[in-house]
XYZ file of C-alpha atoms in Angstrom:
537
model
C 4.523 -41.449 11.670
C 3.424 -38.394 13.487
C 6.753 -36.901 15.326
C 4.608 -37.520 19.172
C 2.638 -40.619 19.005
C -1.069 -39.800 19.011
C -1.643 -42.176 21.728
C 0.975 -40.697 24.085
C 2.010 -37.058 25.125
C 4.837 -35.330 23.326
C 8.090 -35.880 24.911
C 9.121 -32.837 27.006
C 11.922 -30.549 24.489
C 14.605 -30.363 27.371
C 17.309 -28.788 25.079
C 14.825 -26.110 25.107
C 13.785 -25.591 28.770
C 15.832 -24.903 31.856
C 19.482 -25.639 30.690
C 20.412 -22.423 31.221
C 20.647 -23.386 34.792
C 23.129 -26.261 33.590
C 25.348 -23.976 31.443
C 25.846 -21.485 34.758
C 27.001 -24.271 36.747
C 29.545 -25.532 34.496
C 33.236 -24.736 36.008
C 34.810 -21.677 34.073
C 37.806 -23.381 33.009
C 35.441 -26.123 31.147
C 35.316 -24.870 28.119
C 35.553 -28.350 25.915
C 32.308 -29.153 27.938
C 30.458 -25.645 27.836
C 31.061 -25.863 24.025
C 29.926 -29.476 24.186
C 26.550 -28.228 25.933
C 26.387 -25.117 23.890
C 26.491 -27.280 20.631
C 24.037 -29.891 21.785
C 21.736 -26.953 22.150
C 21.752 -25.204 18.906
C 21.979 -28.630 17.152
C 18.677 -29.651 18.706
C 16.845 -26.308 18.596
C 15.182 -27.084 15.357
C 12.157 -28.540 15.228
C 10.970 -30.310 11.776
C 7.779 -32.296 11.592
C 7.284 -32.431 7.686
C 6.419 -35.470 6.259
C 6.283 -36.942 9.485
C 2.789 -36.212 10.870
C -0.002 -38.582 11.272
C -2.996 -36.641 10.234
C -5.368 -38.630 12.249
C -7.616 -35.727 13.710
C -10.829 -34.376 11.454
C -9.941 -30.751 11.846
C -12.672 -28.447 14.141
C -14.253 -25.906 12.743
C -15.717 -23.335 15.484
C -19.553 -22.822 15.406
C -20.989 -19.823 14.012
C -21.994 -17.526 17.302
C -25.748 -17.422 17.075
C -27.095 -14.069 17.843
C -30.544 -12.705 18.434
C -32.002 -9.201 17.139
C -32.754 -6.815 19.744
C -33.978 -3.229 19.315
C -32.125 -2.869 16.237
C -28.765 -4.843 17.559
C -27.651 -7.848 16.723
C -26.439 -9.340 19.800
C -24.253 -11.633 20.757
C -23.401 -14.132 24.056
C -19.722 -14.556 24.969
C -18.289 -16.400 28.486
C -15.480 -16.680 29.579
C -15.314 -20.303 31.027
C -12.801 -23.054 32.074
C -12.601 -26.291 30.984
C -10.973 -29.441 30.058
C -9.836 -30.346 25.716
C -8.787 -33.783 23.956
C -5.559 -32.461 22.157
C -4.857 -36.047 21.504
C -2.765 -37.005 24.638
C -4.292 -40.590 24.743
C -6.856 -41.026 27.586
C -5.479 -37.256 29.265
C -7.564 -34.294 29.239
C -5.642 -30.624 29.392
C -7.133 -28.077 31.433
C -8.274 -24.813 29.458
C -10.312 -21.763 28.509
C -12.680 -20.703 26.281
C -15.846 -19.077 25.115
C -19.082 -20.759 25.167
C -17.159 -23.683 25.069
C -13.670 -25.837 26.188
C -11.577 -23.991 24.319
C -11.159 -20.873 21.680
C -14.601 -19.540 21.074
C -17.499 -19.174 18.434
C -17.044 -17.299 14.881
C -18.795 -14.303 15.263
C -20.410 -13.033 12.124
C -21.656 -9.832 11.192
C -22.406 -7.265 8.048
C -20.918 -4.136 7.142
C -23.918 -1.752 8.341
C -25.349 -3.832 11.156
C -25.159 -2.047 14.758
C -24.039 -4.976 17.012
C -23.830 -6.153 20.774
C -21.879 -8.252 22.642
C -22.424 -9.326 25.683
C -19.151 -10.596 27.637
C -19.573 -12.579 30.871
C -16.758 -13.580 33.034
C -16.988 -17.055 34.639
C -13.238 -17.441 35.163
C -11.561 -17.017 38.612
C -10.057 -13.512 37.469
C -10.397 -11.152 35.651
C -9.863 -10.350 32.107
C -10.734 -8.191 29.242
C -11.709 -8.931 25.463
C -9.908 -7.281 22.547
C -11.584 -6.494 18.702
C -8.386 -6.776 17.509
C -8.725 -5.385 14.002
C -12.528 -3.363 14.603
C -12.803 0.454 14.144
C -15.364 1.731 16.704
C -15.147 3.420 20.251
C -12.324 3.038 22.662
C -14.697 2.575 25.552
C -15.604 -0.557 23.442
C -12.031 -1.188 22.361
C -12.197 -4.444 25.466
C -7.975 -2.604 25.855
C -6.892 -2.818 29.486
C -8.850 -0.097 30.638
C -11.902 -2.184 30.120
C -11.785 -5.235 32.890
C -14.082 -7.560 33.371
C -14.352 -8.650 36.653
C -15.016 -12.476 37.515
C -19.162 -12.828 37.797
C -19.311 -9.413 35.719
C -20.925 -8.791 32.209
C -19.224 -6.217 29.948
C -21.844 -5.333 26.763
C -19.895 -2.947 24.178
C -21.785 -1.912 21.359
C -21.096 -0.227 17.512
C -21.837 -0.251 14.290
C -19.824 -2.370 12.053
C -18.187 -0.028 9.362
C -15.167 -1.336 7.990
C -14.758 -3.587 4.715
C -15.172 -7.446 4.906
C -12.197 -8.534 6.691
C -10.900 -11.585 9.037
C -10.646 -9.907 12.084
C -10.366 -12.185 15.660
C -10.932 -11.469 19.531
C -8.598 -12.023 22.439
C -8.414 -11.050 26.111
C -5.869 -8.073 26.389
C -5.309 -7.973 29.994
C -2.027 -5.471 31.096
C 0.421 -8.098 31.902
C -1.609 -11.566 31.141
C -2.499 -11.007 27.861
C -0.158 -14.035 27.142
C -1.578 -16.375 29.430
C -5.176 -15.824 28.640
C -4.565 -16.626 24.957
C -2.546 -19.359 25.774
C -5.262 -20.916 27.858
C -7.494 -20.937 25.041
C -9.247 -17.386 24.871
C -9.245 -16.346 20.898
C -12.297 -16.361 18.539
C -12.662 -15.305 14.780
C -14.984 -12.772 13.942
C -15.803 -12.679 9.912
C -17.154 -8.988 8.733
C -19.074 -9.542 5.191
C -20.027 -6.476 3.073
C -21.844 -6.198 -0.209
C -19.659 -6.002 -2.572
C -17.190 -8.690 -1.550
C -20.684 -10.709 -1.774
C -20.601 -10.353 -5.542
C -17.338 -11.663 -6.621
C -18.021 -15.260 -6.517
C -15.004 -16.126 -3.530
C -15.270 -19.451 -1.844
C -18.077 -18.245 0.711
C -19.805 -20.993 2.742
C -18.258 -21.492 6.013
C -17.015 -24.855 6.614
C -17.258 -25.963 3.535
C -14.999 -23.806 1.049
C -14.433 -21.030 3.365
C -12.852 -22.640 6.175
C -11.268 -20.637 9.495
C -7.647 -21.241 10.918
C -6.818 -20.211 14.254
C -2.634 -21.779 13.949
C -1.248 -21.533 17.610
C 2.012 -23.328 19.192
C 1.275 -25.593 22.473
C 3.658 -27.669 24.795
C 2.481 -30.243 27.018
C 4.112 -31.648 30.071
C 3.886 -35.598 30.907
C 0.152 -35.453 32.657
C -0.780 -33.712 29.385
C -1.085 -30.437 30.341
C -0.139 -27.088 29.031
C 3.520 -25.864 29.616
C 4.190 -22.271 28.414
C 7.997 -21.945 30.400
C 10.400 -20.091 27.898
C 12.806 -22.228 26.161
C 16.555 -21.917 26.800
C 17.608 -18.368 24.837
C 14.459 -17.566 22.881
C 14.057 -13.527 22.818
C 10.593 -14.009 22.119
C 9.120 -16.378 24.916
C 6.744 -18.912 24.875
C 7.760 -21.562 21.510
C 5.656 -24.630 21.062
C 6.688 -27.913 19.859
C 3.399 -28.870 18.896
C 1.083 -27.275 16.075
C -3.082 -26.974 17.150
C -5.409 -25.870 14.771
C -8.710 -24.362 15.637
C -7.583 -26.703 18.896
C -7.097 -29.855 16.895
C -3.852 -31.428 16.830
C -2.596 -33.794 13.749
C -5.593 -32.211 11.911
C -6.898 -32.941 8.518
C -9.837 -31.649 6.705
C -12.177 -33.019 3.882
C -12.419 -31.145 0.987
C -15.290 -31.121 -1.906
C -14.670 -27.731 -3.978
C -12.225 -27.516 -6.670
C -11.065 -24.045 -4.696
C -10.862 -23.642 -0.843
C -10.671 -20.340 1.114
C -8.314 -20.652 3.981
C -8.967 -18.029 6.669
C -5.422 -17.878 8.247
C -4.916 -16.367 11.312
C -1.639 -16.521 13.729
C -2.679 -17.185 16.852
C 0.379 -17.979 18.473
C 2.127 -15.942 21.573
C 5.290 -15.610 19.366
C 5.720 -17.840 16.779
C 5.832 -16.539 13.014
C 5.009 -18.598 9.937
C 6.314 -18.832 6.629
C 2.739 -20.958 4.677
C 2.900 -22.935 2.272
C 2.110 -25.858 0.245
C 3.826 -29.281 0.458
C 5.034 -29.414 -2.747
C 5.436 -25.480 -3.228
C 1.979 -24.797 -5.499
C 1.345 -22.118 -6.164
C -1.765 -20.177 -4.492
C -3.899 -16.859 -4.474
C -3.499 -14.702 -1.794
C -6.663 -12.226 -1.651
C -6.663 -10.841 1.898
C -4.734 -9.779 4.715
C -5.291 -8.125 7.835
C -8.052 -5.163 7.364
C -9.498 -7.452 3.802
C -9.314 -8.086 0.419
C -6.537 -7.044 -1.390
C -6.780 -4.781 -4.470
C -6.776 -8.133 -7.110
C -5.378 -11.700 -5.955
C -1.605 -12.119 -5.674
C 0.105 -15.357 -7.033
C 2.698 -16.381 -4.593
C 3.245 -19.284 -3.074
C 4.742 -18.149 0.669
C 3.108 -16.405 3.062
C 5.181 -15.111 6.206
C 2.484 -13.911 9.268
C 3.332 -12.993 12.597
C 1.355 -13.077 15.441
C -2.186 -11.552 15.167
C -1.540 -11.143 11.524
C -4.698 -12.655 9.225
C -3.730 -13.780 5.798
C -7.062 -15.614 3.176
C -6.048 -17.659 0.764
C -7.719 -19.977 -2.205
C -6.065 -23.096 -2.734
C -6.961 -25.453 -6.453
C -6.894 -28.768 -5.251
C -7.376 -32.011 -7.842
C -9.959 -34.657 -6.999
C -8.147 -37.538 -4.903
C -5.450 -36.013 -3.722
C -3.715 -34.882 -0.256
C -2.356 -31.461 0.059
C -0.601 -30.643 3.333
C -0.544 -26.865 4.403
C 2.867 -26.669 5.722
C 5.144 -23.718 7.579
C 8.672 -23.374 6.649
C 11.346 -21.979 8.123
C 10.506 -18.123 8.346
C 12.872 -15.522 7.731
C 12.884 -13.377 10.766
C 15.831 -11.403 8.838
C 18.352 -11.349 12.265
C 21.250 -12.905 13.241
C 22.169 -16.578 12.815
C 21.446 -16.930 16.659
C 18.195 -15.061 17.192
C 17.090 -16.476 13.778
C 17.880 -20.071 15.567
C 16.038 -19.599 19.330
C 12.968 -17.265 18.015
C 11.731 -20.620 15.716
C 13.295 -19.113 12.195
C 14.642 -22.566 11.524
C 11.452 -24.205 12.385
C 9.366 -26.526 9.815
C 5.931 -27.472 10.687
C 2.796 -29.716 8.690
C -0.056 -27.631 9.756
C -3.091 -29.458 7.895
C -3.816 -31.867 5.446
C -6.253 -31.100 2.909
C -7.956 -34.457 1.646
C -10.059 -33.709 -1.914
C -13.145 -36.226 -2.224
C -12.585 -38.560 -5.492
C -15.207 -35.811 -7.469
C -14.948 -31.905 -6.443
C -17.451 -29.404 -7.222
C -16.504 -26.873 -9.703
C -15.068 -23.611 -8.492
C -15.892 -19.837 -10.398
C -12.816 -18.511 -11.358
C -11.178 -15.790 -8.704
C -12.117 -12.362 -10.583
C -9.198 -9.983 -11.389
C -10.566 -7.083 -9.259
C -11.482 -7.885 -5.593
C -11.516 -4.152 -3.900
C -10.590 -0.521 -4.653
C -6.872 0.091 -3.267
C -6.215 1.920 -0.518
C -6.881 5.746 -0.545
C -4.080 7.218 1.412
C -1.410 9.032 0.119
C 1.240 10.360 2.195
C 1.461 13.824 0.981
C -2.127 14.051 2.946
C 0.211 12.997 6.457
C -0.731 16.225 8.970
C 2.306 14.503 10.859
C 4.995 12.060 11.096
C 5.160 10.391 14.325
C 8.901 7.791 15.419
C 8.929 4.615 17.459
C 11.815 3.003 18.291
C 11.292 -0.805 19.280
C 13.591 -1.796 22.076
C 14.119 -4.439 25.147
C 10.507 -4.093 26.543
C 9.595 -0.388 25.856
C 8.725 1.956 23.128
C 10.679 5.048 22.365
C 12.453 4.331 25.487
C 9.061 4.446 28.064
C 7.291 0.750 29.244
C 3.690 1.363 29.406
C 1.960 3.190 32.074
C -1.485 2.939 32.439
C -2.034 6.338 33.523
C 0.253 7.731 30.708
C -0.836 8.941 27.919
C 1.924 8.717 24.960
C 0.308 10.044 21.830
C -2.576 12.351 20.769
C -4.204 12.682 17.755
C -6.186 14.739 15.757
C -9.787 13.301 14.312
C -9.995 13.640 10.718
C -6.736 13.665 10.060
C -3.650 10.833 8.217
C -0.459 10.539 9.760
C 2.877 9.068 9.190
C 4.622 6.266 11.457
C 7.576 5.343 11.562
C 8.222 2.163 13.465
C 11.875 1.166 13.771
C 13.456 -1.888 15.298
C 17.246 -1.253 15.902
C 18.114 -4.341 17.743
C 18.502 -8.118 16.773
C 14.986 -9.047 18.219
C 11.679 -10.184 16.168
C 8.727 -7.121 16.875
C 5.776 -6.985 14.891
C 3.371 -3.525 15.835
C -0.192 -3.568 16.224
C -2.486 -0.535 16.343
C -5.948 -0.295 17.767
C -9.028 1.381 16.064
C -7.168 1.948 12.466
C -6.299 0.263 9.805
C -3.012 1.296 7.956
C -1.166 1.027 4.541
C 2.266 0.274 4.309
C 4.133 3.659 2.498
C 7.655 1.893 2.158
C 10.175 -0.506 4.157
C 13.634 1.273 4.377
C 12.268 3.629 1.678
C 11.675 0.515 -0.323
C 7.980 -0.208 -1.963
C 6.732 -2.722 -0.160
C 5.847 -6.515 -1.406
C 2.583 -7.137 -3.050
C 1.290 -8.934 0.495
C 1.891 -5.456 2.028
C -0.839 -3.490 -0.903
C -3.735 -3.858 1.217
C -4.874 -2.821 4.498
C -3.201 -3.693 7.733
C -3.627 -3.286 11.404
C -0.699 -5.292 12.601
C 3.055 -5.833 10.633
C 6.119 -7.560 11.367
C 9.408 -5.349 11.733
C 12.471 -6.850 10.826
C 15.464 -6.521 12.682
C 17.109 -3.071 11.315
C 14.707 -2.012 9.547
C 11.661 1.038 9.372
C 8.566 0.437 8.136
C 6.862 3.803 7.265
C 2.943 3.362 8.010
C 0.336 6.014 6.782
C -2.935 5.909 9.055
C -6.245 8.048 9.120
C -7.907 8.780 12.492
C -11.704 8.883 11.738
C -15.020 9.045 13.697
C -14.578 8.193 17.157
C -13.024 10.309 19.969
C -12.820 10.196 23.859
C -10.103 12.617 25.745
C -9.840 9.842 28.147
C -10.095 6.226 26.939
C -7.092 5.714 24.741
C -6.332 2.987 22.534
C -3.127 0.676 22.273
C -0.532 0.578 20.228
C 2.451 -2.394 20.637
C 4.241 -5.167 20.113
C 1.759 -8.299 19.304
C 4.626 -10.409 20.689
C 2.888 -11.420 23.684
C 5.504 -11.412 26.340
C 6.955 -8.487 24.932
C 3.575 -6.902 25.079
C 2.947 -8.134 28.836
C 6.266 -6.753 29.686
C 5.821 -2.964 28.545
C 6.532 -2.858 24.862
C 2.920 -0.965 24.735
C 1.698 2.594 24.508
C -1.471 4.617 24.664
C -2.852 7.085 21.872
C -5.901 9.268 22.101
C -7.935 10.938 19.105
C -9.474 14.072 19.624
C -11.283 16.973 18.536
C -9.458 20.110 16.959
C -8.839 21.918 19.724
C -9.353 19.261 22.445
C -7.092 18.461 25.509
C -6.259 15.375 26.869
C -8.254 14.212 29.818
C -7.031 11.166 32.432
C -7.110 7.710 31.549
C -9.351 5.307 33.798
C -7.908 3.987 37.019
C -5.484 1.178 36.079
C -5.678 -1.512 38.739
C -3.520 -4.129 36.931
C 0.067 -3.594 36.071
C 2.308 -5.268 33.965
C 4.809 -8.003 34.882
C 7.602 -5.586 33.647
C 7.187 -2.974 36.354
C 7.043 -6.124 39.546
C 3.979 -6.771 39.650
C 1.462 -4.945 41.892
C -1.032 -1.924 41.875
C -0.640 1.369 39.950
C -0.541 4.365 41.783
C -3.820 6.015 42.162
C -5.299 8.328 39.040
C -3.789 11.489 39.282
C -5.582 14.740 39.478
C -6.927 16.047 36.119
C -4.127 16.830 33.967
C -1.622 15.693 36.395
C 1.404 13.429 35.615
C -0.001 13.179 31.904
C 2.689 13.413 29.109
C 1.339 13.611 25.199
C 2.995 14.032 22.117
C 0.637 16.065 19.730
């Protein structure tokens, strides 16, 4: 029995939303009662659908984005339109956003090599921007805040694909409403494929033993529409009671390989995941964020936080059901943050059914990719970031600051701390990093590969090594921040440039959208040249 009837909308969590208003009007001198609430809150802040989910749902797998050749580009057709998704609610549609379609968008595909277009039209009511979250290329085709797209508009970035195969996704990244937009339904995979990775005989055809998983965390009020009000104490926002993937809900999927490939990626506002099997097999972890690890790592947990990517191979037997299943993450903070940011959550996130005869699988070869070729001793500099409240070292983000400059050409060392009792994860834009050591510890063997986003655990540093290559602008910066959406939205973002030796910093774009943090409203106009700009070189 699935924990909401199928035919019916989940019942509304109300431990979770709006009793904060009830505990402030309880009389000071009732403390038996405050207790009484207080208890009723953390018992119930737990939710725990395993072994109680009705996989009723054939699990969607997004289309493949066609894509047409053009002058030597392949190009590619992405808009931004509303409309309405069966999540399951019984005869109730939910309003949403997506690309090309209801809700999420296409898988775009492209090779190591290939110089690539996409065109991004805006049929929404407002504006908003798309993200490459995980791409090295330009930053005037980085789709960060600085690059709106205006309702009716077209934005067409363009680069050459030069990175390793990798899971990478898109998202808006709108200063402010980044949340919202993803929420709504705006996230896509996009799969890079290079040559080598094409001769090691992984699980490869899409769909079929190579399957995407966009995991995100929805609500739904009584008319069956999305809710995304915080629940009572979280420190991370938005928590959902109810698990979609790739938009299906109670999803299963039907397998015919003796190995499957599971594209993992957290798509959720806040939420982080601890994978695993149902009955704790073992499985091969071969990927992460920036691609394939150095050779597959036996494990048989997973922890990702949001906008991480992790691929996986699965050995299923013929006739059986397998259930991909998240348990209860470690978010390494106190009893009561670890309680109201989901660390005691346990959720069934898809059932795997094998046909009664599976197709034989190759065996996963030792090697998969050369390891990562940074060594800190190359580090021109050593960069700190302190992760606090809503800012970064101290600052919120300013659109017309810029925070950090770097040199082209060049590796540096970052330190990201996170002092307080609240789950951060840090994202950067443009660059893929390696993980040099957690509190001076070597980090786990899921950490040995390349990354572009990581999870920072309450008191601790995670020491990141990072080469700037290629690309520079003195005036379009990239991003770095908290992937944390409402965290993000409220400030906990900066700005870096990457320049030429000898190269000043410009001014960033106008910035006509500000970020809930700072009350809403318009920036100030750009400043002069020069003016008002801080940098750290």
């Amino acid at each position: 029995m699935s924990i909401h009837p199928v035919s019916s909308p989940p019942a509304p969590r109300w431990r979770r939303r709006g009793f904060l208003a009830v505990l402030l009007a309880i009389p000071a001198g009732a403390a038996g009662v405050t207790s009484g609430v207080l208890g009723l809150l953390w018992a119930n802040a737990v939710i725990d659908t395993a072994g109680r989910t009705d996989f009723v749902r054939p699990l969607a797998i997004p289309p493949l984005a066609t894509s047409r050749v053009e002058n030597g580009r392949r190009v590619f057709d992405l808009r931004a339109i509303e409309g309405t998704r069966d999540f399951g609610l019984g005869d109730r549609q939910t309003a949403t956003w997506g690309f090309n379609g209801s809700y999420l968008g296409p898988t775009l595909r492209a090779k190591r090599g290939e110089q690539i277009q996409i065109n991004v039209s805006n049929e929404l009511g407002e504006k908003t921007t798309v993200h490459w979250h995980g791409h090295h290329l330009p930053a005037a085709m980085d789709g960060n805040p600085h690059q709106l797209v205006e309702p009716g508009e077209t934005w067409s970035p363009a680069w050459q694909i030069d990175q390793p195969a990798a899971t990478t996704w898109y998202h808006p990244h709108l200063h402010g409403s980044t949340a919202a937009h993803v929420y709504r339904g705006l996230a896509g995979m996009f799969i890079l494929d290079d040559a080598d990775s094409a001769t090691l005989g992984l699980p490869f055809t899409y769909g079929v033993d190579d399957i995407p998983l966009i995991v995100q965390d929805k609500s739904f009020d009584t008319d069956g529409q999305l809710h995304d009000g915080d629940p009572t104490f979280s420190p991370v926002g938005f928590l959902g009671d109810t698990i979609v993937t790739n938009g299906t809900t109670n999803a299963y999927h039907d397998v015919t390989t003796e190995l499957v490939r599971l594209r993992i990626l957290n798509g959720s506002n806040a939420r982080l995941y601890d994978f695993g099997m149902h009955d704790d097999r073992g499985f091969s972890l071969i990927g992460t964020d920036g691609g394939l690890l150095p050779a597959p790592y036996r494990t048989n947990r997973v922890r990702l936080s949001p906008g991480e990517r992790a691929e996986i191979v699965v050995r299923l037997r013929a006739g059986e059901d397998a259930v991909l299943r998240s348990y209860p993450p470690d978010l390494g903070t106190d009893f009561w943050n670890e309680r109201f940011a989901g660390g005691d959550d346990t959720f069934d996130i898809l059932q795997l059914r094998a046909a009664d005869s599976l197709a034989s699988s190759p065996a996963l070869p030792e090697r998969l990719a050369d390891p990562p070729d940074l060594d800190a001793a190359d580090a021109k500099k050593t960069r700190t970031f302190r992760l606090g409240g809503s800012n970064i070292n101290g600052k919120k983000m300013d659109m017309s600051r810029i925070d950090e400059a770097v040199e082209v050409d060049t590796a540096e060392i970052w330190e990201v701390t996170n002092p307080g009792n609240t789950p951060h994860n840090f994202h950067v834009h443009d660059v893929q990093f390696t993980v040099l050591d957690i509190d001076g510890r070597r980090p786990a063997p899921e950490l040995s590969g390349w990354k572009d986003t990581i999870y920072v655990e309450p008191g601790t540093t995670a020491r990141l090594i990072l080469r700037f290559s290629d690309y520079t602008d003195p005036d379009i910066p990239y991003m770095f921040h908290c992937h944390v959406l409402r965290h993000e939205d409220r400030g906990m973002m900066g700005q870096f440039l990457v320049l030429r030796k000898g190269q000043g910093p410009g001014r960033p774009p106008a910035a006509e959208h500000d970020h809930q943090g700072s009350g809403g409203g318009l920036l100030p106009d750009r400043p002069p040249a020069g003016a008002g700009i801080r940098v750290r070189r």
